[in-house]
PDB file of C-alpha atoms in Angstrom:
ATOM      1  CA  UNK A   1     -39.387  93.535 -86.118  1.00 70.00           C
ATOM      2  CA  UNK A   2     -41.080  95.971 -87.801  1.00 70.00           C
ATOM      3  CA  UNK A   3     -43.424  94.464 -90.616  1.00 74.00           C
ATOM      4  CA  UNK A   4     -43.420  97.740 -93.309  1.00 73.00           C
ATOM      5  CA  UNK A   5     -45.966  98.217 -95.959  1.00 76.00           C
ATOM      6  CA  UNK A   6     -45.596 101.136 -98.125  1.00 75.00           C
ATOM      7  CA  UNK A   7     -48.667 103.052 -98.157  1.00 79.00           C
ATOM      8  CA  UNK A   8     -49.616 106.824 -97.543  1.00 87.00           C
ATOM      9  CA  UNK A   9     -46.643 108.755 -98.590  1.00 90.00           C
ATOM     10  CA  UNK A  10     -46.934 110.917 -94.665  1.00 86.00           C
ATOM     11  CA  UNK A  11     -46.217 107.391 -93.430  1.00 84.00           C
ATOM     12  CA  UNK A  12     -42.980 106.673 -94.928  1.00 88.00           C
ATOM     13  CA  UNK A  13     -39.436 107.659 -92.522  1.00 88.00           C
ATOM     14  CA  UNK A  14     -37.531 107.991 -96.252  1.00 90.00           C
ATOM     15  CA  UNK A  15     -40.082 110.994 -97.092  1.00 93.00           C
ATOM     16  CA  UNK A  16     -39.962 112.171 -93.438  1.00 92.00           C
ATOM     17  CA  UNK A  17     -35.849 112.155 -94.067  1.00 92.00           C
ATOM     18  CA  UNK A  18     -36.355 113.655 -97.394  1.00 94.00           C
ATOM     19  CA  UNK A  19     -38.412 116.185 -96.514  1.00 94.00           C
ATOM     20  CA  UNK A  20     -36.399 116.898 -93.499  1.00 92.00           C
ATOM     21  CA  UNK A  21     -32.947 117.062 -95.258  1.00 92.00           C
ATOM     22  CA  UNK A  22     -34.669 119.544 -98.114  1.00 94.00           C
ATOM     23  CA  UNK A  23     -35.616 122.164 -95.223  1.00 92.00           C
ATOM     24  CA  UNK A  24     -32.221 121.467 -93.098  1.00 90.00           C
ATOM     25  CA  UNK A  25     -30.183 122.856 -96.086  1.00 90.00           C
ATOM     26  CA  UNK A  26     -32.625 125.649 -96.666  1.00 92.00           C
ATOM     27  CA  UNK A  27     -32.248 126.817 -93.273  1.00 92.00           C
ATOM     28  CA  UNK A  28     -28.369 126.100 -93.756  1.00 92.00           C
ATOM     29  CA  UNK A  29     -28.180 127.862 -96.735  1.00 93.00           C
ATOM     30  CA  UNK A  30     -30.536 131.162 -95.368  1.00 93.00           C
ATOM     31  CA  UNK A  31     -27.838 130.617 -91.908  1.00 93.00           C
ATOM     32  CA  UNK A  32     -24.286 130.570 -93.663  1.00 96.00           C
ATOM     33  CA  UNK A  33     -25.317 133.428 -96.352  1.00 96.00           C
ATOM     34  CA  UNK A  34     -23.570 135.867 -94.105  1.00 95.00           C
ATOM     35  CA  UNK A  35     -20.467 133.523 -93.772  1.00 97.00           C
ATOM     36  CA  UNK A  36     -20.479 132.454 -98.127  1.00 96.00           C
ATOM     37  CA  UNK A  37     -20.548 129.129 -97.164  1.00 97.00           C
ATOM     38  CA  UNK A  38     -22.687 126.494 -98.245  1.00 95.00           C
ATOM     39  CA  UNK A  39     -23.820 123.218 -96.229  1.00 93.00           C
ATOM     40  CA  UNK A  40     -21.242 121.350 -97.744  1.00 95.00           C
ATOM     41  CA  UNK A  41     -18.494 124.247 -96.817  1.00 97.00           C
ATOM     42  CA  UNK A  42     -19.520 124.224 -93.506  1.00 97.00           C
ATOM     43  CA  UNK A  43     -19.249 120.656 -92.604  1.00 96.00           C
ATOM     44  CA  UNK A  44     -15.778 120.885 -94.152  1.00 97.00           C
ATOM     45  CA  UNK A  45     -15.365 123.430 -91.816  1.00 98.00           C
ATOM     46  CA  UNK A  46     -16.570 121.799 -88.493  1.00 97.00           C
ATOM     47  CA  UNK A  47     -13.992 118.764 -89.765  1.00 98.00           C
ATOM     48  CA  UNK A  48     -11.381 120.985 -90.287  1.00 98.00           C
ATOM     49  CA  UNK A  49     -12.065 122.891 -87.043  1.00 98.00           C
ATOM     50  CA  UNK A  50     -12.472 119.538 -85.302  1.00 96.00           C
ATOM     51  CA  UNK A  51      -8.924 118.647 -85.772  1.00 93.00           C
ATOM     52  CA  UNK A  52      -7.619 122.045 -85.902  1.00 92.00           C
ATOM     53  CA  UNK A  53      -4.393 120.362 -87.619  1.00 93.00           C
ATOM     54  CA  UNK A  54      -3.820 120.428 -91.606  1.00 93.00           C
ATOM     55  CA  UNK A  55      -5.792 117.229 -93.066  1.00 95.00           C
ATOM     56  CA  UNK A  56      -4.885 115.118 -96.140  1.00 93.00           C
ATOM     57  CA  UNK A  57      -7.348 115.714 -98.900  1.00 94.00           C
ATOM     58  CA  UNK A  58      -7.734 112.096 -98.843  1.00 93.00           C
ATOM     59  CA  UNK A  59      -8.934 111.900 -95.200  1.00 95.00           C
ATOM     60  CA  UNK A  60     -11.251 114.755 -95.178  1.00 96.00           C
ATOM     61  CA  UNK A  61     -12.849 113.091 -98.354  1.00 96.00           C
ATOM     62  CA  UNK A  62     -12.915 109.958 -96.166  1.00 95.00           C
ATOM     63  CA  UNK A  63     -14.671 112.067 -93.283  1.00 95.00           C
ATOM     64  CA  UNK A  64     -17.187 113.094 -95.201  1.00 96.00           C
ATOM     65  CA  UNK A  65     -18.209 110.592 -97.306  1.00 93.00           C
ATOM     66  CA  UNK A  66     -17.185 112.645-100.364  1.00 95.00           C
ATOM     67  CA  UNK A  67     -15.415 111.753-103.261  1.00 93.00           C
ATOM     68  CA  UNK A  68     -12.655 113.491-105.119  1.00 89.00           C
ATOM     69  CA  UNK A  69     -14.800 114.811-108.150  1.00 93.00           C
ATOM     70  CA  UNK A  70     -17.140 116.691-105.571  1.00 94.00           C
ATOM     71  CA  UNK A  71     -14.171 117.388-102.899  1.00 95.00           C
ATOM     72  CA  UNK A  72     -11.572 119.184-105.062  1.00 94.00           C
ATOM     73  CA  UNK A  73     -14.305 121.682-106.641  1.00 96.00           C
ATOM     74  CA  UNK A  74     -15.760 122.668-102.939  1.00 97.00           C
ATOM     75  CA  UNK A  75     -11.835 123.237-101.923  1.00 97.00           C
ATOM     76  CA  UNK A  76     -11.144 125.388-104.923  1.00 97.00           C
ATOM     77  CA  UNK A  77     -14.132 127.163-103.758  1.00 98.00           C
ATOM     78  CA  UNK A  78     -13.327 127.561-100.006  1.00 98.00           C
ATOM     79  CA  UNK A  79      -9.675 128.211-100.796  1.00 98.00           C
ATOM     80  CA  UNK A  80     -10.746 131.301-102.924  1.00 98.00           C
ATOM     81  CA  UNK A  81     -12.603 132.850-100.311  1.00 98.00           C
ATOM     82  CA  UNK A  82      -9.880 132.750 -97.743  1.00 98.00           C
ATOM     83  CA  UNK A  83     -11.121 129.820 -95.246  1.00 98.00           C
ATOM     84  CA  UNK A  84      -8.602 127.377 -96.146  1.00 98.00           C
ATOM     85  CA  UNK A  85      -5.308 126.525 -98.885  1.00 98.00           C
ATOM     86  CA  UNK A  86      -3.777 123.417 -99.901  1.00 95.00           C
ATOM     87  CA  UNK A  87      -0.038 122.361 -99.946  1.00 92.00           C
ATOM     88  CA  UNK A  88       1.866 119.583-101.378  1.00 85.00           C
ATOM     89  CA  UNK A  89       3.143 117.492 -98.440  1.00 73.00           C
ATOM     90  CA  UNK A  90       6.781 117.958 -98.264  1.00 70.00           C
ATOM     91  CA  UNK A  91       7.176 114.225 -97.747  1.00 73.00           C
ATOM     92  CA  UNK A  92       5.152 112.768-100.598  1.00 71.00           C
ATOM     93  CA  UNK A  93       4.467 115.141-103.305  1.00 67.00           C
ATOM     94  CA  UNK A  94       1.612 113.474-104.293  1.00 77.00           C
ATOM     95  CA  UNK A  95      -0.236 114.057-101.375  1.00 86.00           C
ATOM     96  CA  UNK A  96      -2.201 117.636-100.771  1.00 91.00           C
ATOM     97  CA  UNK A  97      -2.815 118.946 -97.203  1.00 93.00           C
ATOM     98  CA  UNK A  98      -5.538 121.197 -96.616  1.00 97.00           C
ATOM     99  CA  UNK A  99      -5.560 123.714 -93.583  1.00 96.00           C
ATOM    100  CA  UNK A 100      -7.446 126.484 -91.984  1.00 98.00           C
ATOM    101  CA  UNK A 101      -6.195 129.781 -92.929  1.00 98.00           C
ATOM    102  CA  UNK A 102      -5.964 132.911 -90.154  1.00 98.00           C
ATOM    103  CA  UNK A 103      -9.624 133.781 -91.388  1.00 98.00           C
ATOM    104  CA  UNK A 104     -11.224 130.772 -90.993  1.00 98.00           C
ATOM    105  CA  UNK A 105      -9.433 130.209 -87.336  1.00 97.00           C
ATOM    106  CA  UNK A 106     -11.212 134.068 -86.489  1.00 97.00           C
ATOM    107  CA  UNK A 107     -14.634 133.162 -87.203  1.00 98.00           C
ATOM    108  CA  UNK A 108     -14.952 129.566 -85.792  1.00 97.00           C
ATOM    109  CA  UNK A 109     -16.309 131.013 -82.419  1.00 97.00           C
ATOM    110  CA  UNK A 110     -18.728 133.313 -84.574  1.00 96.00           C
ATOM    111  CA  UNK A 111     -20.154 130.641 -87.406  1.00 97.00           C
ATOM    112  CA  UNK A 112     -20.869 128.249 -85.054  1.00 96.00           C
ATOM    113  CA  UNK A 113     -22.272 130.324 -82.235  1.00 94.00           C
ATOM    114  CA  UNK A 114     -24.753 132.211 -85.717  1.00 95.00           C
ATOM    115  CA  UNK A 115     -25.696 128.367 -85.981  1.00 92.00           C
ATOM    116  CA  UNK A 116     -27.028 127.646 -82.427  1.00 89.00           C
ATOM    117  CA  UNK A 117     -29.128 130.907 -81.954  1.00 89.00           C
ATOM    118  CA  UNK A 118     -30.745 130.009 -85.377  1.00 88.00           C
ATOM    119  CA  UNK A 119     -31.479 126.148 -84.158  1.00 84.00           C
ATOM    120  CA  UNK A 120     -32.471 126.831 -80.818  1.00 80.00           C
ATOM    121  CA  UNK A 121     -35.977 127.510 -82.390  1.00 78.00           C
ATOM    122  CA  UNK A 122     -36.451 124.106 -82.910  1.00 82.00           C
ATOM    123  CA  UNK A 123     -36.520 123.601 -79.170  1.00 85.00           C
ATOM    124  CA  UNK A 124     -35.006 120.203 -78.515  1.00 86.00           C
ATOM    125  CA  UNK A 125     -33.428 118.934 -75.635  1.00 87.00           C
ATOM    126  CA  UNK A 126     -29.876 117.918 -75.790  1.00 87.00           C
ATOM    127  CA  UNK A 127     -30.787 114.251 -75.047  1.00 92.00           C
ATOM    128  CA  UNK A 128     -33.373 114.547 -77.565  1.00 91.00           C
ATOM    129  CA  UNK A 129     -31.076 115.789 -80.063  1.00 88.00           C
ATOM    130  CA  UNK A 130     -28.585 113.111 -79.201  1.00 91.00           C
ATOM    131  CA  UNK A 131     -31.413 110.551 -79.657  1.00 94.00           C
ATOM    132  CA  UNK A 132     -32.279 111.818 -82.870  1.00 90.00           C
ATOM    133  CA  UNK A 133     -28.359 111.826 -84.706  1.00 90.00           C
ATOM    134  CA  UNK A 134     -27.635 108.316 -82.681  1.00 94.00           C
ATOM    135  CA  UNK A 135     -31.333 106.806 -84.516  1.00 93.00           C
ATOM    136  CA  UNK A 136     -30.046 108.361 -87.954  1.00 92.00           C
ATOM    137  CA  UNK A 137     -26.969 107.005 -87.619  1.00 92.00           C
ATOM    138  CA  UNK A 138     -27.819 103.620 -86.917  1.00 94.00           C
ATOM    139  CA  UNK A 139     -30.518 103.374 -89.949  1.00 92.00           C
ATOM    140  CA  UNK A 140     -27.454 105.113 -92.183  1.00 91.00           C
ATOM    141  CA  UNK A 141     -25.311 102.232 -90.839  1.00 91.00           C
ATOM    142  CA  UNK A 142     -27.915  99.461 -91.761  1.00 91.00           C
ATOM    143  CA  UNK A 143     -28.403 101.015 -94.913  1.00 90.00           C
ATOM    144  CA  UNK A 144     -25.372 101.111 -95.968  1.00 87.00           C
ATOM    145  CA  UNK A 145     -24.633  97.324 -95.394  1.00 89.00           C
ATOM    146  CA  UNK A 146     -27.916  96.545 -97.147  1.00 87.00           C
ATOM    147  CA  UNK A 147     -26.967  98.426-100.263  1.00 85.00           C
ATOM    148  CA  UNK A 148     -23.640  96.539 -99.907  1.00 84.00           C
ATOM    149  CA  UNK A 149     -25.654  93.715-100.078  1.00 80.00           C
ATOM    150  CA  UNK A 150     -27.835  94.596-102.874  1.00 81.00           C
ATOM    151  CA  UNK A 151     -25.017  95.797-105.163  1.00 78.00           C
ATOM    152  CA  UNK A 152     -23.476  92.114-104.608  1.00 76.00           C
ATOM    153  CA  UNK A 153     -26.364  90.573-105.936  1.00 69.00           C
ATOM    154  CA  UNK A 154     -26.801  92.524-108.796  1.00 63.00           C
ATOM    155  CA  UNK A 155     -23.220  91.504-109.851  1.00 55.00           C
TER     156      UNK A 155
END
């Protein structure tokens, strides 16, 4: 078990994360300029693509971890520039579907191909890689039950 004492700033994995997730969506942002999408776009995108089926609002929310407030504006957004629209579900009324428009379905191949020339710089291997979003995922998994666990005792 690791025994952690906060000390030198260099030391610390949440400033290494930090510092890491400031310069991902830098590069993002310089990468999808081309596209006018942003980092948050694009992972709506690589959902979207991923299921290659019209989504509920609700579930792509769900997906990716982001709530209604931040989800509708980033829709109106993508929706105006052609990569996606939005239609009432004929079933429940109250429930919006959101799928890829003709555009968006033409330049899958193209975004994500732009994206791995521009990464292979950082010269990982693919079980390195792996490694890497498997690690991040299990701290983001302990994490999250430990703020669970903090919010309860703050109650």
């Amino acid at each position: 078990m690791l025994k952690h004492k906060p000390s030198h700033l260099e030391d610390e994995l949440c400033f290494a994360v930090y510092s890491t997730q400031k310069l991902y969506n830098r590069f993002y942002s310089i990468v999808l300029k081309r596209y006018g999408l942003t980092y948050v776009q694009y992972t709506t995108m690589l959902v979207l693509w991923e299921k290659q089926r019209p989504m509920m609002v609700k579930e792509l929310g769900e997906r990716l971890k982001l709530d209604s407030g931040t989800l509708t504006p980033l829709l109106n957004r993508l929706e105006k520039q052609g990569w996606v629209v939005r239609n009432r579900n004929f079933e429940d009324g109250r429930c919006v579907m959101v799928e890829l428009t003709p555009k968006a379905l033409s330049l899958e191949h193209d975004v994500k191909h732009h994206i791995q020339d521009c990464v292979l710089p950082i010269e990982m291997t693919e079980s390195e890689y792996r490694e890497c979003v498997n690690v991040l995922y299990e701290i983001s998994d302990k994490l999250e039950f430990i703020n669970g666990h903090l919010l309860g005792k703050e109650e």
